[in-house]
CSV table of C-alpha atoms in Angstrom, one decimal:
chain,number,residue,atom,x,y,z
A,1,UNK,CA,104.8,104.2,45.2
A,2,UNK,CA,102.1,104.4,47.8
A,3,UNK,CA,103.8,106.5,51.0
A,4,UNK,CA,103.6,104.3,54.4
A,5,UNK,CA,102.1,105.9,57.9
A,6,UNK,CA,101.1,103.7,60.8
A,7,UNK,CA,99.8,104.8,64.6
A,8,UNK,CA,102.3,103.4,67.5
A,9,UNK,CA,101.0,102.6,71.0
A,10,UNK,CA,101.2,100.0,73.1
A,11,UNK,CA,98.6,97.9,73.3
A,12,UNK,CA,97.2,99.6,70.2
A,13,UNK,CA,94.8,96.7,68.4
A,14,UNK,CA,91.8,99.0,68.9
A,15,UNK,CA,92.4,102.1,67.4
A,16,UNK,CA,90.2,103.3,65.1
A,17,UNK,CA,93.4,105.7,63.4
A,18,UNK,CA,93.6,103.1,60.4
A,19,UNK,CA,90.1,103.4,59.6
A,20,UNK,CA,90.2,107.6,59.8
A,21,UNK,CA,92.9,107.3,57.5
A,22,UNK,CA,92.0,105.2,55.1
A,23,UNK,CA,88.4,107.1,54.8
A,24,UNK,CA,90.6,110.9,54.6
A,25,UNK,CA,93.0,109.5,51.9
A,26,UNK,CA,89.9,107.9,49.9
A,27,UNK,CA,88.1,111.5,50.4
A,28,UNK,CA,91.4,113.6,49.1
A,29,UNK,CA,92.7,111.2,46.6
A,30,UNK,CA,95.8,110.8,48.2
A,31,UNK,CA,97.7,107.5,47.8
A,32,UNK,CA,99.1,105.8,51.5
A,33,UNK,CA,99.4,102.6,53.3
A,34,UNK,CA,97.9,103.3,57.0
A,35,UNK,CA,98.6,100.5,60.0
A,36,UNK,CA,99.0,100.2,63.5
A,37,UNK,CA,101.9,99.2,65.0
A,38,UNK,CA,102.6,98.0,68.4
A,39,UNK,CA,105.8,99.1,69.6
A,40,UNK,CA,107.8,97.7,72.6
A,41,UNK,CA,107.9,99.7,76.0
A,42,UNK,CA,111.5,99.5,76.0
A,43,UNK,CA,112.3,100.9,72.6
A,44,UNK,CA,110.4,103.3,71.1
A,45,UNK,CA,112.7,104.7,68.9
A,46,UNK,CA,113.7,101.4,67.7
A,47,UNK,CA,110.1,100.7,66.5
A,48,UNK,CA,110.1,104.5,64.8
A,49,UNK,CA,114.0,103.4,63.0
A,50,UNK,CA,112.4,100.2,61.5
A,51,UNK,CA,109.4,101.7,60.4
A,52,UNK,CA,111.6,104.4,58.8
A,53,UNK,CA,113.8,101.5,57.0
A,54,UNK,CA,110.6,99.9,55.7
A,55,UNK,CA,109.7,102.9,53.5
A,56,UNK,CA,107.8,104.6,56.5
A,57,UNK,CA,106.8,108.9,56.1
A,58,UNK,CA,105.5,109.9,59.3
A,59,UNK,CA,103.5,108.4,62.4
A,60,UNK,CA,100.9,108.7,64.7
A,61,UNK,CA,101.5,108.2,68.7
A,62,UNK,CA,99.7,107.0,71.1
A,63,UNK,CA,100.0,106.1,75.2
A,64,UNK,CA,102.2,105.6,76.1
A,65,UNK,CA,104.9,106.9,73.4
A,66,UNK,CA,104.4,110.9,73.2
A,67,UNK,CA,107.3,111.6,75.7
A,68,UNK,CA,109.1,109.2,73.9
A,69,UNK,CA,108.1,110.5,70.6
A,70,UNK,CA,109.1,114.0,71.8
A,71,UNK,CA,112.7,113.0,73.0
A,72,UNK,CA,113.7,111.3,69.1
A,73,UNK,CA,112.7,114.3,67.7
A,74,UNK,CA,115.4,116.3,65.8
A,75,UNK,CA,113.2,119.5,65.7
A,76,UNK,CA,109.9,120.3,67.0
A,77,UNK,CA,106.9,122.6,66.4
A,78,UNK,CA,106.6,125.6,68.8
A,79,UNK,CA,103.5,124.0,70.3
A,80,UNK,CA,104.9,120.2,70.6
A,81,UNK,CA,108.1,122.4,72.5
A,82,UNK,CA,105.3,124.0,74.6
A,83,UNK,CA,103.5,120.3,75.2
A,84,UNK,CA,106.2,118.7,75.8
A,85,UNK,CA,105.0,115.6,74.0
A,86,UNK,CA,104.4,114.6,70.5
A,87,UNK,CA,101.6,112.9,68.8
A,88,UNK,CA,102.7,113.7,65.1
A,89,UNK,CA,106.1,112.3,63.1
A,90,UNK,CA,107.2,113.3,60.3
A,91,UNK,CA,110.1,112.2,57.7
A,92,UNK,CA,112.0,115.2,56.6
A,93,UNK,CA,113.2,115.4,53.1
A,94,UNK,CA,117.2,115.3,55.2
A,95,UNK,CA,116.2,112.2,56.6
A,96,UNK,CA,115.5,113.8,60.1
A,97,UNK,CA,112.5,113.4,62.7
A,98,UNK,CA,109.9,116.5,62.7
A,99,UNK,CA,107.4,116.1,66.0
A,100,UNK,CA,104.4,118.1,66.2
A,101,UNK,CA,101.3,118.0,68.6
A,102,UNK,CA,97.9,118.4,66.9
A,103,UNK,CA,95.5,116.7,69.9
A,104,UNK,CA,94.5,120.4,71.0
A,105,UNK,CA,93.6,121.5,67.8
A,106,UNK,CA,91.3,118.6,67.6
A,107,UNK,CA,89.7,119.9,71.1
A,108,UNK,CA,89.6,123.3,69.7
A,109,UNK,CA,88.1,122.3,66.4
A,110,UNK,CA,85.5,119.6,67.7
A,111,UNK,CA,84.4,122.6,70.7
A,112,UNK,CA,83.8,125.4,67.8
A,113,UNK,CA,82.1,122.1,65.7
A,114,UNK,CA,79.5,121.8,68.5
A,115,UNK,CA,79.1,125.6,69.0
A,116,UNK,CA,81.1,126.2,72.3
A,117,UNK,CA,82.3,129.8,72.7
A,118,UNK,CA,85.6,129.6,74.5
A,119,UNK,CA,86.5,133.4,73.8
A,120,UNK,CA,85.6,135.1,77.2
A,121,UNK,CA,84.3,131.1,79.1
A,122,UNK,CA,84.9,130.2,82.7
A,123,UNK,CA,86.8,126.8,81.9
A,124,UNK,CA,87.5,124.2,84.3
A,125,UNK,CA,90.0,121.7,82.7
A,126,UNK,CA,90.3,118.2,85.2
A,127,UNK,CA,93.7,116.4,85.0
A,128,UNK,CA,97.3,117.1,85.0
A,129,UNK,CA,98.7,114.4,82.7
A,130,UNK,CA,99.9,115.0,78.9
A,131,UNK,CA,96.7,114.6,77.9
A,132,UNK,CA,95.6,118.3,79.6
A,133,UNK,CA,99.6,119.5,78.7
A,134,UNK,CA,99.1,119.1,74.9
A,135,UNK,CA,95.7,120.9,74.6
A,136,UNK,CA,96.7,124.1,77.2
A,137,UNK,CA,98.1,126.0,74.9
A,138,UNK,CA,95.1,126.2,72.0
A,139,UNK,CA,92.7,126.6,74.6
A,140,UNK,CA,94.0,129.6,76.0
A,141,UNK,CA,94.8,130.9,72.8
A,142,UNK,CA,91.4,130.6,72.4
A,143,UNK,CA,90.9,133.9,75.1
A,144,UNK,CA,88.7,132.6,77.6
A,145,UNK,CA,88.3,134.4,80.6
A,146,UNK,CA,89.9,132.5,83.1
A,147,UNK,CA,91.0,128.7,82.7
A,148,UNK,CA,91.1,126.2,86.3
A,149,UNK,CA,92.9,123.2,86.6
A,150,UNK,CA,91.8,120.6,89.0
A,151,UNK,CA,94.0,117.2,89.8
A,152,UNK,CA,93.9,114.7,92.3
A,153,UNK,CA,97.5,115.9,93.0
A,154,UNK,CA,97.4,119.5,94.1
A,155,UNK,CA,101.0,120.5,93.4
A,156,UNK,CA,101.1,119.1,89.7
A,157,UNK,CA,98.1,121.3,88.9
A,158,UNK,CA,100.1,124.4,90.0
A,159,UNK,CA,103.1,123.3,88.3
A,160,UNK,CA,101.2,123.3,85.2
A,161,UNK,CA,99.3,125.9,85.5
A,162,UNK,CA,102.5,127.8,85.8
A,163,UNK,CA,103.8,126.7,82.9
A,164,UNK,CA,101.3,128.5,81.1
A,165,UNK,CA,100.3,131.5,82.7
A,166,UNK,CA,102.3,133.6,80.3
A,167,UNK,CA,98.8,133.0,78.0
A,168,UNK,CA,96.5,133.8,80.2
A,169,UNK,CA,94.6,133.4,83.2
A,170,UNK,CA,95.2,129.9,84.4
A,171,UNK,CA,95.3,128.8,87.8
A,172,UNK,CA,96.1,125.0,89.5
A,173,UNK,CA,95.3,123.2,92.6
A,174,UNK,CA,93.3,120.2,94.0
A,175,UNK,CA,89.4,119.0,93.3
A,176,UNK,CA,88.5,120.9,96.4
A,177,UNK,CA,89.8,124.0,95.6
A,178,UNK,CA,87.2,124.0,92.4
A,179,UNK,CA,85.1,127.1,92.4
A,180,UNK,CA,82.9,127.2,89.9
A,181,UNK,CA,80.2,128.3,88.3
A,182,UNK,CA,81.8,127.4,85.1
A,183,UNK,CA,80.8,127.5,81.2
A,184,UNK,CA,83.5,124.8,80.3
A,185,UNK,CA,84.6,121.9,81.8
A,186,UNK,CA,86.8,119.4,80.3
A,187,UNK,CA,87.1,115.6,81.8
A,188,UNK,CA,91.2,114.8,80.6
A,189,UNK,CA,91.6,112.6,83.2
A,190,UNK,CA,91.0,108.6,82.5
A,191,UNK,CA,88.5,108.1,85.5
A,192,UNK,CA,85.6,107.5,82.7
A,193,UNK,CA,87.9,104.8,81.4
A,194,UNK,CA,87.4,102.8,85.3
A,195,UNK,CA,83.4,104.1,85.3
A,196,UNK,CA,84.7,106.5,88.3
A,197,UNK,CA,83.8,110.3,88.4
A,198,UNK,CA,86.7,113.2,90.1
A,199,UNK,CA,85.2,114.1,93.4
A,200,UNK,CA,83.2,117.4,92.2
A,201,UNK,CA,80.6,119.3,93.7
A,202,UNK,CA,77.1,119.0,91.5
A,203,UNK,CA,77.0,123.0,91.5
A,204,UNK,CA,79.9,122.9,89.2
A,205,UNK,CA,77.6,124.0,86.0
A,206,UNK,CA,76.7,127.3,84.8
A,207,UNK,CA,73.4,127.8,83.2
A,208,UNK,CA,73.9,126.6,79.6
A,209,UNK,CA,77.4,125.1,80.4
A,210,UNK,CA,79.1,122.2,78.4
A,211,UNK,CA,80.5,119.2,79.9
A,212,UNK,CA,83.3,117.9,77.4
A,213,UNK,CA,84.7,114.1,78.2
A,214,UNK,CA,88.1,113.0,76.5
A,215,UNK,CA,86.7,109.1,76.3
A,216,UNK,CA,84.1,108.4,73.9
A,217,UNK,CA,81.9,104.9,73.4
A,218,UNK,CA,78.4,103.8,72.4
A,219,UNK,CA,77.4,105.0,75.5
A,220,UNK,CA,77.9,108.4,77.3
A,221,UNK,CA,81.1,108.2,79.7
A,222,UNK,CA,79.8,108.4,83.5
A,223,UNK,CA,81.1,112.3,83.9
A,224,UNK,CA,78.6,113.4,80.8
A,225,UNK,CA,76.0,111.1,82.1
A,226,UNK,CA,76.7,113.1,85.7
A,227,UNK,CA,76.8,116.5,84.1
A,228,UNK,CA,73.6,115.8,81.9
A,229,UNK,CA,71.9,115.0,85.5
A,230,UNK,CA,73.3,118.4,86.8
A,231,UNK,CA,71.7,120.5,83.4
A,232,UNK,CA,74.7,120.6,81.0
A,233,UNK,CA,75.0,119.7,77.6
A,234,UNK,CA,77.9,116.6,77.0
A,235,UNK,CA,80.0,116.1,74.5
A,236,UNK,CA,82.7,113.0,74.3
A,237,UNK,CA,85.8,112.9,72.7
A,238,UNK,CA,85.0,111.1,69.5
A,239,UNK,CA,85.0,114.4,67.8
A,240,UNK,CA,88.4,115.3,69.2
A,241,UNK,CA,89.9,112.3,67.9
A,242,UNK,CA,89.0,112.8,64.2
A,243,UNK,CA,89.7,116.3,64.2
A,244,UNK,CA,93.2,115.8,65.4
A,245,UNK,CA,93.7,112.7,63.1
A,246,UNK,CA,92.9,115.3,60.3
A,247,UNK,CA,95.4,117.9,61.2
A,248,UNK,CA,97.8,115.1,61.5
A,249,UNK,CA,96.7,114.6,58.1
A,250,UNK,CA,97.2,117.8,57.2
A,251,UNK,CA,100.9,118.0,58.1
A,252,UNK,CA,101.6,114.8,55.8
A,253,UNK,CA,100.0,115.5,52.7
A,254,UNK,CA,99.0,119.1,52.9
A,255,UNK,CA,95.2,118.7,52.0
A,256,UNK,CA,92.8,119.0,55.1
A,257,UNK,CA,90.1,116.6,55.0
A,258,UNK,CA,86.4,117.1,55.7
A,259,UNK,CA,85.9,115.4,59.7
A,260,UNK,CA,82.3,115.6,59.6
A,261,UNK,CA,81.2,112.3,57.1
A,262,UNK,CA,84.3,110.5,58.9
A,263,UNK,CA,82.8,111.5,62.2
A,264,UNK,CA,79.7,110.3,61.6
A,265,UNK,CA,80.3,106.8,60.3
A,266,UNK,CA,82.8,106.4,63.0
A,267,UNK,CA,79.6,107.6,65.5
A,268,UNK,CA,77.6,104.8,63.6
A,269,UNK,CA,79.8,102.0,64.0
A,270,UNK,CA,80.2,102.3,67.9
């Protein structure tokens, strides 16, 4: 019997999950059934129960769902605890809910995949949403230096950043409290999604730094075309995806896929 997964988001029609998965269970051998489903706004849970019913193993979640996702849970991974938020389900063998966050290992992974040293880096992070909150915690494992976070809202900044100053050195505040230089700076927000850029100074960049954008497309997002223009190397979020589909992966079958041919046809079909 072929074992049932789907992502859930709302609107969902263009993710690209279904296509990862089908291309890692191809690559591994592994037998499932891989679909997205758009769940109401309303009932989250509802749409996880049904899928459940139908023969469903474990999920995927998208926006707007990973708070929701996190609340269902009937236990949680240390890091989902720490996140708050859940991007991974999984069916336990007692019938129960299992959430787990895997988006910062995809960060972590697709960084060390493109040669970024993040042990001992100046790391400006931009954002304050649960996008930044589920990938804190494997970045600062990662030892760098010092890590800034910079949000249009001053206080939420803070508030995160002192959630997670027991890992390191990790300070919060507004865009103009930025003081760079720094070797890392990560775009979590969803301006790139409206073509807008945070308000940054250009001498943001140290020599040889790495702008890293959370959107992907065809083209380069308007914060790496920016950073390119002030001498750092971009990367988008493409990479980040994959690799956090493939942990996700991981957790459900226990074989870990190879991201790099799935990263690349995924880079030639944009």
């Amino acid at each position: 019997m072929t074992d049932r997964y789907c992502v859930f988001g709302h609107p969902v029609g263009h993710s690209r999950s279904p296509a990862i998965h089908a291309a890692f269970a191809e690559q591994t051998g592994e037998a499932i059934d891989y679909t997205a489903i758009e769940a109401p706004l309303d009932d989250f849970a509802g749409a996880w129960r049904d899928f459940v019913a139908a023969g469903g193993r474990g999920a995927n979640v998208t926006v707007p769902f990973k708070e929701d996702a996190y609340r269902l849970c009937d236990a949680l991974s240390p890091r989902a605890r720490r996140a708050g938020a859940v991007n991974t389900l999984i069916l336990a063998d007692d019938g129960g809910t299992r959430g787990d966050t895997t988006d910062g290992l995809g960060l972590v992974g697709d960084l060390r995949r493109h040669g970024v040293a993040l042990a001992g880096a100046r790391v400006l992070v931009l954002g304050a949403g649960g996008a930044v909150r589920g990938v804190l915690e494997p970045l600062l494992e990662a030892g760098p230096a010092r890590l800034q976070i910079a949000n249009r809202t001053a206080a939420k900044a803070r508030a995160l950043a002192a959630d997670f100053a027991d890992l390191g050195d990790v300070s919060g505040g507004g865009f103009d409290a930025v003081e760079g230089p720094f070797d890392l700076v990560i775009n979590g927000t969803s301006a790139s999604l409206g073509g807008e850029l945070p308000p940054l100074p250009d001498a943001l960049f140290a020599p040889g730094a790495t702008a890293y954008d959370m959107m992907y497309g065809a083209e380069p997002t308007v914060f790496l075309r920016w950073a390119e223009a002030c001498g750092a190397r971009g990367i988008d979020g493409l990479g980040m995806l994959v690799g956090q589909a493939a942990e996700s992966f991981y957790l459900w079958r226990g074989k870990r896929p190879d991201v790099a041919p799935v990263l690349e046809a995924l880079r030639q079909a944009l």
